[in-house]
PDB file of C-alpha atoms and ligand atoms in Angstrom:
ATOM      1  CA  MET P   1      20.025  15.856  15.563  1.00  0.00           C
ATOM      2  CA  LEU P   2      16.789  13.879  15.668  1.00  0.00           C
ATOM      3  CA  PRO P   3      14.239  14.418  12.919  1.00  0.00           C
ATOM      4  CA  THR P   4      10.821  15.910  13.414  1.00  0.00           C
ATOM      5  CA  TYR P   5       8.423  13.381  11.986  1.00  0.00           C
ATOM      6  CA  ARG P   6       5.674  14.225   9.549  1.00  0.00           C
ATOM      7  CA  ALA P   7       4.236  10.721   9.090  1.00  0.00           C
ATOM      8  CA  ILE P   8       3.911   7.595  11.235  1.00  0.00           C
ATOM      9  CA  LEU P   9       3.582   4.285   9.398  1.00  0.00           C
ATOM     10  CA  PHE P  10       2.301   1.223  11.274  1.00  0.00           C
ATOM     11  CA  ASP P  11       2.490  -2.503  10.744  1.00  0.00           C
ATOM     12  CA  LEU P  12      -0.947  -4.002  11.402  1.00  0.00           C
ATOM     13  CA  ASP P  13      -0.847  -7.563  12.787  1.00  0.00           C
ATOM     14  CA  ASN P  14       0.459  -7.858  16.342  1.00  0.00           C
ATOM     15  CA  THR P  15       1.273  -4.137  16.268  1.00  0.00           C
ATOM     16  CA  LEU P  16      -2.202  -2.528  16.175  1.00  0.00           C
ATOM     17  CA  PHE P  17      -4.382  -5.649  15.839  1.00  0.00           C
ATOM     18  CA  ASP P  18      -4.205  -8.699  18.113  1.00  0.00           C
ATOM     19  CA  TYR P  19      -3.642 -11.070  15.214  1.00  0.00           C
ATOM     20  CA  ASP P  20      -2.779 -14.105  17.357  1.00  0.00           C
ATOM     21  CA  SER P  21      -6.119 -14.017  19.214  1.00  0.00           C
ATOM     22  CA  SER P  22      -8.106 -13.465  16.011  1.00  0.00           C
ATOM     23  CA  ALA P  23      -6.240 -16.184  14.123  1.00  0.00           C
ATOM     24  CA  GLN P  24      -6.788 -18.691  16.918  1.00  0.00           C
ATOM     25  CA  ALA P  25     -10.526 -17.937  17.064  1.00  0.00           C
ATOM     26  CA  ALA P  26     -10.810 -18.143  13.262  1.00  0.00           C
ATOM     27  CA  LEU P  27      -8.907 -21.420  13.078  1.00  0.00           C
ATOM     28  CA  ILE P  28     -10.854 -23.171  15.838  1.00  0.00           C
ATOM     29  CA  GLY P  29     -14.168 -21.852  14.478  1.00  0.00           C
ATOM     30  CA  ALA P  30     -13.373 -23.150  10.995  1.00  0.00           C
ATOM     31  CA  LEU P  31     -12.327 -26.544  12.423  1.00  0.00           C
ATOM     32  CA  GLU P  32     -15.601 -26.757  14.342  1.00  0.00           C
ATOM     33  CA  GLU P  33     -17.481 -26.053  11.109  1.00  0.00           C
ATOM     34  CA  ILE P  34     -15.950 -29.106   9.444  1.00  0.00           C
ATOM     35  CA  GLY P  35     -16.232 -31.279  12.565  1.00  0.00           C
ATOM     36  CA  ARG P  36     -12.525 -31.552  13.403  1.00  0.00           C
ATOM     37  CA  VAL P  37     -13.133 -29.929  16.785  1.00  0.00           C
ATOM     38  CA  ALA P  38     -16.328 -30.969  18.561  1.00  0.00           C
ATOM     39  CA  ASP P  39     -18.288 -29.114  21.223  1.00  0.00           C
ATOM     40  CA  GLY P  40     -17.510 -31.788  23.799  1.00  0.00           C
ATOM     41  CA  ASP P  41     -13.750 -31.556  23.355  1.00  0.00           C
ATOM     42  CA  ASP P  42     -11.621 -29.919  26.015  1.00  0.00           C
ATOM     43  CA  ARG P  43     -11.637 -26.728  24.062  1.00  0.00           C
ATOM     44  CA  SER P  44      -8.999 -24.707  25.871  1.00  0.00           C
ATOM     45  CA  ALA P  45      -6.333 -27.445  25.819  1.00  0.00           C
ATOM     46  CA  LEU P  46      -7.166 -28.413  22.252  1.00  0.00           C
ATOM     47  CA  ARG P  47      -7.263 -24.806  21.070  1.00  0.00           C
ATOM     48  CA  ALA P  48      -3.837 -24.129  22.545  1.00  0.00           C
ATOM     49  CA  ASP P  49      -2.357 -27.308  21.117  1.00  0.00           C
ATOM     50  CA  ILE P  50      -3.735 -26.921  17.582  1.00  0.00           C
ATOM     51  CA  TYR P  51      -2.989 -23.222  17.456  1.00  0.00           C
ATOM     52  CA  ALA P  52       0.597 -23.803  18.627  1.00  0.00           C
ATOM     53  CA  ASP P  53       1.096 -26.158  15.649  1.00  0.00           C
ATOM     54  CA  TYR P  54      -0.553 -23.710  13.249  1.00  0.00           C
ATOM     55  CA  HIS P  55       1.388 -20.725  14.601  1.00  0.00           C
ATOM     56  CA  HIS P  56       4.677 -22.518  14.060  1.00  0.00           C
ATOM     57  CA  ILE P  57       3.783 -23.609  10.515  1.00  0.00           C
ATOM     58  CA  ASN P  58       2.314 -20.230   9.566  1.00  0.00           C
ATOM     59  CA  ALA P  59       5.322 -18.299  10.894  1.00  0.00           C
ATOM     60  CA  GLU P  60       7.713 -20.479   8.870  1.00  0.00           C
ATOM     61  CA  LEU P  61       5.718 -19.917   5.683  1.00  0.00           C
ATOM     62  CA  TRP P  62       5.496 -16.150   6.223  1.00  0.00           C
ATOM     63  CA  LYS P  63       9.308 -16.073   6.529  1.00  0.00           C
ATOM     64  CA  GLN P  64       9.514 -17.888   3.198  1.00  0.00           C
ATOM     65  CA  LEU P  65       7.176 -15.295   1.713  1.00  0.00           C
ATOM     66  CA  GLU P  66       9.351 -12.481   3.113  1.00  0.00           C
ATOM     67  CA  ASN P  67      12.323 -14.141   1.398  1.00  0.00           C
ATOM     68  CA  GLY P  68      10.436 -14.308  -1.903  1.00  0.00           C
ATOM     69  CA  GLU P  69      10.349 -18.131  -1.854  1.00  0.00           C
ATOM     70  CA  LEU P  70       6.550 -18.371  -1.749  1.00  0.00           C
ATOM     71  CA  ASP P  71       3.575 -16.276  -2.860  1.00  0.00           C
ATOM     72  CA  LEU P  72       0.413 -15.498  -0.924  1.00  0.00           C
ATOM     73  CA  ASN P  73      -1.730 -17.996  -2.810  1.00  0.00           C
ATOM     74  CA  GLU P  74       0.689 -20.800  -1.978  1.00  0.00           C
ATOM     75  CA  LEU P  75       0.881 -19.684   1.658  1.00  0.00           C
ATOM     76  CA  ARG P  76      -2.928 -19.628   2.006  1.00  0.00           C
ATOM     77  CA  ILE P  77      -3.142 -23.308   1.101  1.00  0.00           C
ATOM     78  CA  HIS P  78       0.172 -24.774   2.266  1.00  0.00           C
ATOM     79  CA  ARG P  79      -0.284 -23.740   5.885  1.00  0.00           C
ATOM     80  CA  PHE P  80      -3.438 -25.830   6.214  1.00  0.00           C
ATOM     81  CA  GLN P  81      -2.062 -28.748   4.204  1.00  0.00           C
ATOM     82  CA  ARG P  82       0.888 -28.899   6.583  1.00  0.00           C
ATOM     83  CA  LEU P  83      -1.271 -28.516   9.691  1.00  0.00           C
ATOM     84  CA  PHE P  84      -3.663 -31.272   8.633  1.00  0.00           C
ATOM     85  CA  ASP P  85      -0.810 -33.573   7.583  1.00  0.00           C
ATOM     86  CA  HIS P  86       0.917 -32.944  10.907  1.00  0.00           C
ATOM     87  CA  ARG P  87      -2.223 -33.831  12.865  1.00  0.00           C
ATOM     88  CA  GLY P  88      -3.023 -36.857  10.723  1.00  0.00           C
ATOM     89  CA  TRP P  89      -6.230 -35.377   9.275  1.00  0.00           C
ATOM     90  CA  SER P  90      -7.042 -36.093   5.658  1.00  0.00           C
ATOM     91  CA  ASP P  91      -9.779 -35.622   3.052  1.00  0.00           C
ATOM     92  CA  THR P  92      -9.913 -31.877   3.309  1.00  0.00           C
ATOM     93  CA  ASP P  93     -10.581 -29.369   0.545  1.00  0.00           C
ATOM     94  CA  TRP P  94      -7.808 -26.866   1.298  1.00  0.00           C
ATOM     95  CA  GLU P  95      -9.241 -24.079  -0.838  1.00  0.00           C
ATOM     96  CA  THR P  96     -12.612 -24.292   0.913  1.00  0.00           C
ATOM     97  CA  PHE P  97     -11.041 -24.540   4.352  1.00  0.00           C
ATOM     98  CA  SER P  98      -8.787 -21.559   3.660  1.00  0.00           C
ATOM     99  CA  ARG P  99     -11.829 -19.528   2.591  1.00  0.00           C
ATOM    100  CA  ARG P 100     -13.727 -20.467   5.763  1.00  0.00           C
ATOM    101  CA  TYR P 101     -10.746 -19.426   7.859  1.00  0.00           C
ATOM    102  CA  LEU P 102     -10.195 -16.131   5.999  1.00  0.00           C
ATOM    103  CA  ASP P 103     -13.918 -15.243   6.174  1.00  0.00           C
ATOM    104  CA  ARG P 104     -13.772 -15.646   9.923  1.00  0.00           C
ATOM    105  CA  LEU P 105     -10.478 -13.790  10.236  1.00  0.00           C
ATOM    106  CA  ALA P 106     -11.798 -10.876   8.157  1.00  0.00           C
ATOM    107  CA  SER P 107     -14.696 -10.362  10.539  1.00  0.00           C
ATOM    108  CA  ASP P 108     -12.676 -10.670  13.752  1.00  0.00           C
ATOM    109  CA  VAL P 109     -11.041  -7.429  14.869  1.00  0.00           C
ATOM    110  CA  ARG P 110      -9.329  -7.165  18.229  1.00  0.00           C
ATOM    111  CA  MET P 111      -7.218  -4.108  18.881  1.00  0.00           C
ATOM    112  CA  LEU P 112      -4.133  -4.383  21.054  1.00  0.00           C
ATOM    113  CA  PRO P 113      -4.169  -2.344  24.281  1.00  0.00           C
ATOM    114  CA  GLY P 114      -3.526   1.325  23.588  1.00  0.00           C
ATOM    115  CA  ALA P 115      -3.914   1.075  19.789  1.00  0.00           C
ATOM    116  CA  CYS P 116      -7.160   3.085  19.550  1.00  0.00           C
ATOM    117  CA  ARG P 117      -5.895   5.666  22.029  1.00  0.00           C
ATOM    118  CA  VAL P 118      -2.610   6.139  20.172  1.00  0.00           C
ATOM    119  CA  LEU P 119      -4.167   6.423  16.705  1.00  0.00           C
ATOM    120  CA  THR P 120      -6.846   8.816  17.920  1.00  0.00           C
ATOM    121  CA  ALA P 121      -4.239  10.980  19.634  1.00  0.00           C
ATOM    122  CA  LEU P 122      -1.876  11.058  16.651  1.00  0.00           C
ATOM    123  CA  HIS P 123      -4.077  11.357  13.603  1.00  0.00           C
ATOM    124  CA  HIS P 124      -4.638  15.100  13.920  1.00  0.00           C
ATOM    125  CA  ARG P 125      -0.912  15.779  14.325  1.00  0.00           C
ATOM    126  CA  TYR P 126       0.657  13.331  11.854  1.00  0.00           C
ATOM    127  CA  THR P 127      -0.101  11.679   8.554  1.00  0.00           C
ATOM    128  CA  LEU P 128      -0.752   8.041   9.483  1.00  0.00           C
ATOM    129  CA  GLY P 129      -0.484   4.949   7.329  1.00  0.00           C
ATOM    130  CA  VAL P 130      -0.514   1.148   7.432  1.00  0.00           C
ATOM    131  CA  LEU P 131       2.020  -1.136   5.745  1.00  0.00           C
ATOM    132  CA  THR P 132       1.091  -4.811   6.073  1.00  0.00           C
ATOM    133  CA  ASN P 133       2.062  -8.109   4.465  1.00  0.00           C
ATOM    134  CA  GLY P 134      -1.414  -9.566   5.100  1.00  0.00           C
ATOM    135  CA  ILE P 135      -4.007 -10.696   2.562  1.00  0.00           C
ATOM    136  CA  ALA P 136      -5.611  -7.631   0.967  1.00  0.00           C
ATOM    137  CA  GLY P 137      -9.315  -8.467   1.271  1.00  0.00           C
ATOM    138  CA  VAL P 138      -8.920  -9.602   4.866  1.00  0.00           C
ATOM    139  CA  GLN P 139      -6.861  -6.610   5.961  1.00  0.00           C
ATOM    140  CA  ARG P 140      -9.091  -4.019   4.289  1.00  0.00           C
ATOM    141  CA  GLU P 141     -12.199  -5.533   5.901  1.00  0.00           C
ATOM    142  CA  ARG P 142     -10.598  -5.631   9.353  1.00  0.00           C
ATOM    143  CA  ILE P 143      -9.502  -2.000   9.062  1.00  0.00           C
ATOM    144  CA  ARG P 144     -13.046  -1.060   8.021  1.00  0.00           C
ATOM    145  CA  LEU P 145     -14.583  -2.969  10.952  1.00  0.00           C
ATOM    146  CA  SER P 146     -12.129  -1.412  13.414  1.00  0.00           C
ATOM    147  CA  GLY P 147     -13.742   1.986  12.780  1.00  0.00           C
ATOM    148  CA  LEU P 148     -10.261   3.462  12.427  1.00  0.00           C
ATOM    149  CA  ALA P 149      -9.997   3.633   8.637  1.00  0.00           C
ATOM    150  CA  GLY P 150     -10.477   7.396   8.795  1.00  0.00           C
ATOM    151  CA  CYS P 151      -7.219   7.722  10.761  1.00  0.00           C
ATOM    152  CA  PHE P 152      -5.145   6.468   7.839  1.00  0.00           C
ATOM    153  CA  THR P 153      -4.096   8.456   4.789  1.00  0.00           C
ATOM    154  CA  ALA P 154      -2.569   5.343   3.219  1.00  0.00           C
ATOM    155  CA  VAL P 155      -3.143   1.598   3.552  1.00  0.00           C
ATOM    156  CA  VAL P 156      -0.502  -0.340   1.636  1.00  0.00           C
ATOM    157  CA  ILE P 157      -0.925  -4.124   1.470  1.00  0.00           C
ATOM    158  CA  SER P 158       1.981  -5.996  -0.037  1.00  0.00           C
ATOM    159  CA  GLY P 159      -0.237  -8.608  -1.716  1.00  0.00           C
ATOM    160  CA  GLU P 160      -1.507  -5.882  -4.054  1.00  0.00           C
ATOM    161  CA  TYR P 161       1.997  -5.017  -5.309  1.00  0.00           C
ATOM    162  CA  GLY P 162       3.896  -8.275  -5.690  1.00  0.00           C
ATOM    163  CA  PHE P 163       6.625  -7.627  -3.122  1.00  0.00           C
ATOM    164  CA  ALA P 164       6.446  -7.881   0.640  1.00  0.00           C
ATOM    165  CA  LYS P 165       8.265  -6.415   3.627  1.00  0.00           C
ATOM    166  CA  PRO P 166      11.278  -6.459   4.085  1.00  0.00           C
ATOM    167  CA  ASP P 167      11.613  -5.530   0.375  1.00  0.00           C
ATOM    168  CA  PRO P 168      12.467  -1.790   0.373  1.00  0.00           C
ATOM    169  CA  ARG P 169      10.269  -1.264  -2.709  1.00  0.00           C
ATOM    170  CA  ILE P 170       7.110  -1.728  -0.650  1.00  0.00           C
ATOM    171  CA  PHE P 171       8.356   0.921   1.797  1.00  0.00           C
ATOM    172  CA  SER P 172       8.935   3.337  -1.113  1.00  0.00           C
ATOM    173  CA  ILE P 173       5.346   2.769  -2.242  1.00  0.00           C
ATOM    174  CA  ALA P 174       4.090   3.511   1.274  1.00  0.00           C
ATOM    175  CA  LEU P 175       6.130   6.748   1.404  1.00  0.00           C
ATOM    176  CA  ASP P 176       4.677   7.821  -1.951  1.00  0.00           C
ATOM    177  CA  HIS P 177       1.148   7.211  -0.656  1.00  0.00           C
ATOM    178  CA  LEU P 178       1.879   9.145   2.526  1.00  0.00           C
ATOM    179  CA  HIS P 179       3.544  12.023   0.593  1.00  0.00           C
ATOM    180  CA  SER P 180       6.170  11.965   3.313  1.00  0.00           C
ATOM    181  CA  PRO P 181       9.952  12.111   2.905  1.00  0.00           C
ATOM    182  CA  ARG P 182      11.890   9.095   4.127  1.00  0.00           C
ATOM    183  CA  SER P 183      13.736  11.250   6.664  1.00  0.00           C
ATOM    184  CA  GLN P 184      10.497  12.480   8.249  1.00  0.00           C
ATOM    185  CA  THR P 185       8.739   9.127   8.561  1.00  0.00           C
ATOM    186  CA  LEU P 186       8.751   6.727  11.501  1.00  0.00           C
ATOM    187  CA  PHE P 187       7.765   3.086  11.007  1.00  0.00           C
ATOM    188  CA  VAL P 188       6.322   1.134  13.965  1.00  0.00           C
ATOM    189  CA  GLY P 189       6.218  -2.664  13.883  1.00  0.00           C
ATOM    190  CA  ASP P 190       6.718  -5.853  15.901  1.00  0.00           C
ATOM    191  CA  SER P 191       8.554  -8.168  13.511  1.00  0.00           C
ATOM    192  CA  VAL P 192      12.342  -8.399  13.336  1.00  0.00           C
ATOM    193  CA  THR P 193      12.432 -10.123   9.953  1.00  0.00           C
ATOM    194  CA  SER P 194       9.881  -8.035   8.049  1.00  0.00           C
ATOM    195  CA  ASP P 195       9.521  -4.722   9.908  1.00  0.00           C
ATOM    196  CA  MET P 196      12.911  -4.105  11.522  1.00  0.00           C
ATOM    197  CA  ALA P 197      14.896  -5.529   8.623  1.00  0.00           C
ATOM    198  CA  GLY P 198      12.712  -3.724   6.077  1.00  0.00           C
ATOM    199  CA  ALA P 199      12.961  -0.318   7.740  1.00  0.00           C
ATOM    200  CA  ASP P 200      16.729  -0.745   7.996  1.00  0.00           C
ATOM    201  CA  ARG P 201      17.037  -1.637   4.303  1.00  0.00           C
ATOM    202  CA  ALA P 202      14.685   1.193   3.323  1.00  0.00           C
ATOM    203  CA  GLY P 203      16.528   3.761   5.468  1.00  0.00           C
ATOM    204  CA  ILE P 204      13.446   4.657   7.520  1.00  0.00           C
ATOM    205  CA  ASP P 205      13.549   5.285  11.283  1.00  0.00           C
ATOM    206  CA  PHE P 206      12.125   2.284  13.126  1.00  0.00           C
ATOM    207  CA  CYS P 207      10.286   1.978  16.414  1.00  0.00           C
ATOM    208  CA  TRP P 208      10.248  -1.637  17.551  1.00  0.00           C
ATOM    209  CA  PHE P 209       7.061  -2.644  19.378  1.00  0.00           C
ATOM    210  CA  ASN P 210       8.481  -5.348  21.610  1.00  0.00           C
ATOM    211  CA  PRO P 211       5.966  -6.222  24.347  1.00  0.00           C
ATOM    212  CA  GLU P 212       7.817  -9.415  25.326  1.00  0.00           C
ATOM    213  CA  ASN P 213      11.078  -7.521  25.829  1.00  0.00           C
ATOM    214  CA  THR P 214      12.921  -9.834  23.435  1.00  0.00           C
ATOM    215  CA  PRO P 215      16.649  -9.063  23.149  1.00  0.00           C
ATOM    216  CA  HIS P 216      17.494  -6.813  20.199  1.00  0.00           C
ATOM    217  CA  PRO P 217      19.083  -8.894  17.405  1.00  0.00           C
ATOM    218  CA  GLY P 218      21.793  -6.284  16.951  1.00  0.00           C
ATOM    219  CA  MET P 219      22.228  -6.310  13.189  1.00  0.00           C
ATOM    220  CA  TYR P 220      19.669  -3.611  12.411  1.00  0.00           C
ATOM    221  CA  THR P 221      19.598   0.009  13.491  1.00  0.00           C
ATOM    222  CA  THR P 222      16.521   0.722  15.584  1.00  0.00           C
ATOM    223  CA  ARG P 223      15.822   4.241  16.765  1.00  0.00           C
ATOM    224  CA  TYR P 224      13.269   3.405  19.472  1.00  0.00           C
ATOM    225  CA  CYS P 225      12.038   0.384  21.369  1.00  0.00           C
ATOM    226  CA  ILE P 226       8.683   0.315  23.192  1.00  0.00           C
ATOM    227  CA  ARG P 227       6.897  -2.340  25.256  1.00  0.00           C
ATOM    228  CA  ARG P 228       3.518  -0.560  25.273  1.00  0.00           C
ATOM    229  CA  LEU P 229       1.947   1.288  22.349  1.00  0.00           C
ATOM    230  CA  ASP P 230       1.195   4.240  24.645  1.00  0.00           C
ATOM    231  CA  ASP P 231       4.951   4.753  24.973  1.00  0.00           C
ATOM    232  CA  LEU P 232       4.896   5.998  21.380  1.00  0.00           C
ATOM    233  CA  LEU P 233       3.034   9.105  22.542  1.00  0.00           C
ATOM    234  CA  ASP P 234       5.844   9.896  25.007  1.00  0.00           C
ATOM    235  CA  ILE P 235       8.488   9.338  22.342  1.00  0.00           C
ATOM    236  CA  LEU P 236       6.776  11.642  19.880  1.00  0.00           C
ATOM    237  CA  ALA P 237       6.268  14.298  22.544  1.00  0.00           C
ATOM    238  CA  GLU P 238       9.954  14.020  23.386  1.00  0.00           C
ATOM    239  CA  ASN P 239      10.773  14.080  19.707  1.00  0.00           C
ATOM    240  CA  GLN P 240       9.581  17.659  19.712  1.00  0.00           C
ATOM    241  CA  GLU P 241      11.810  18.473  22.691  1.00  0.00           C
ATOM    242  CA  ILE P 242      14.637  16.006  21.947  1.00  0.00           C
ATOM    243  CA  ARG P 243      15.214  14.844  25.494  1.00  0.00           C
ATOM    244  CA  ASP P 244      15.966  11.109  25.735  1.00  0.00           C
ATOM    245  CA  PRO P 245      16.068   9.468  22.289  1.00  0.00           C
ATOM    246  CA  GLN P 246      16.630   5.878  23.610  1.00  0.00           C
ATOM    247  CA  ARG P 247      18.641   5.180  20.496  1.00  0.00           C
ATOM    248  CA  ILE P 248      19.748   1.599  20.038  1.00  0.00           C
ATOM    249  CA  THR P 249      22.679   1.002  17.724  1.00  0.00           C
ATOM    250  CA  PRO P 250      24.133  -2.313  16.628  1.00  0.00           C
ATOM    251  CA  PRO P 251      27.245  -3.477  18.458  1.00  0.00           C
ATOM    252  CA  SER P 252      30.456  -2.435  16.672  1.00  0.00           C
TER     253      SER P 252
HETATM  254 MG1   MG S   1       3.284  -7.669  12.701  1.00  0.00          MG
END
């Protein structure tokens, strides 16, 4: 029998917020500030090229952080050191550049399609929370600017606790803040390595937000899979009626 959920817990970046667009704008803006990207440059080609490098480097470092091999302070600096080394740029103050980038990122909020509609529809019926591995000051400011802070009973940011998703301890902290039992909580996120793996380890039902329709990796139990955030409303309506659970189980 399917549970009736009391709380819905959301990942933030690339689940509710369009992190990739904000990060690209913040990176290019910060590079313009220090003169690495000039107004006359072919901005769209250059943006795509530089951001592709950064995205690759940043994703690798976040995986190291998820594995406990790196802390947030190291990540903040190393990603730009590696990017600048890769592009042959030198003489940069990493700490200052990181601050420029994070200041821009903190003030850039872009919601993914359907995110506002879904949160507004759900927050009267469920206890809602956020569980993110992002940098605390940046994430809190972006939530404030989104105008949606009032929707959330709990905002848990791993950088404030010393362990990050997929560590089950950070999920336990989020459940405590939500005052919701594990069995009556649904976690919604986009990442296989932090969200899907973490929910599986923590024993929390998981809804995979998978807009690119990437094949399921198979090793983690996932209760639902959605390509649009609005689909969550249908799932939760069905959850009351228990019609078509769309359960995905790992291959035996
Ligand atoms: Mg995410």
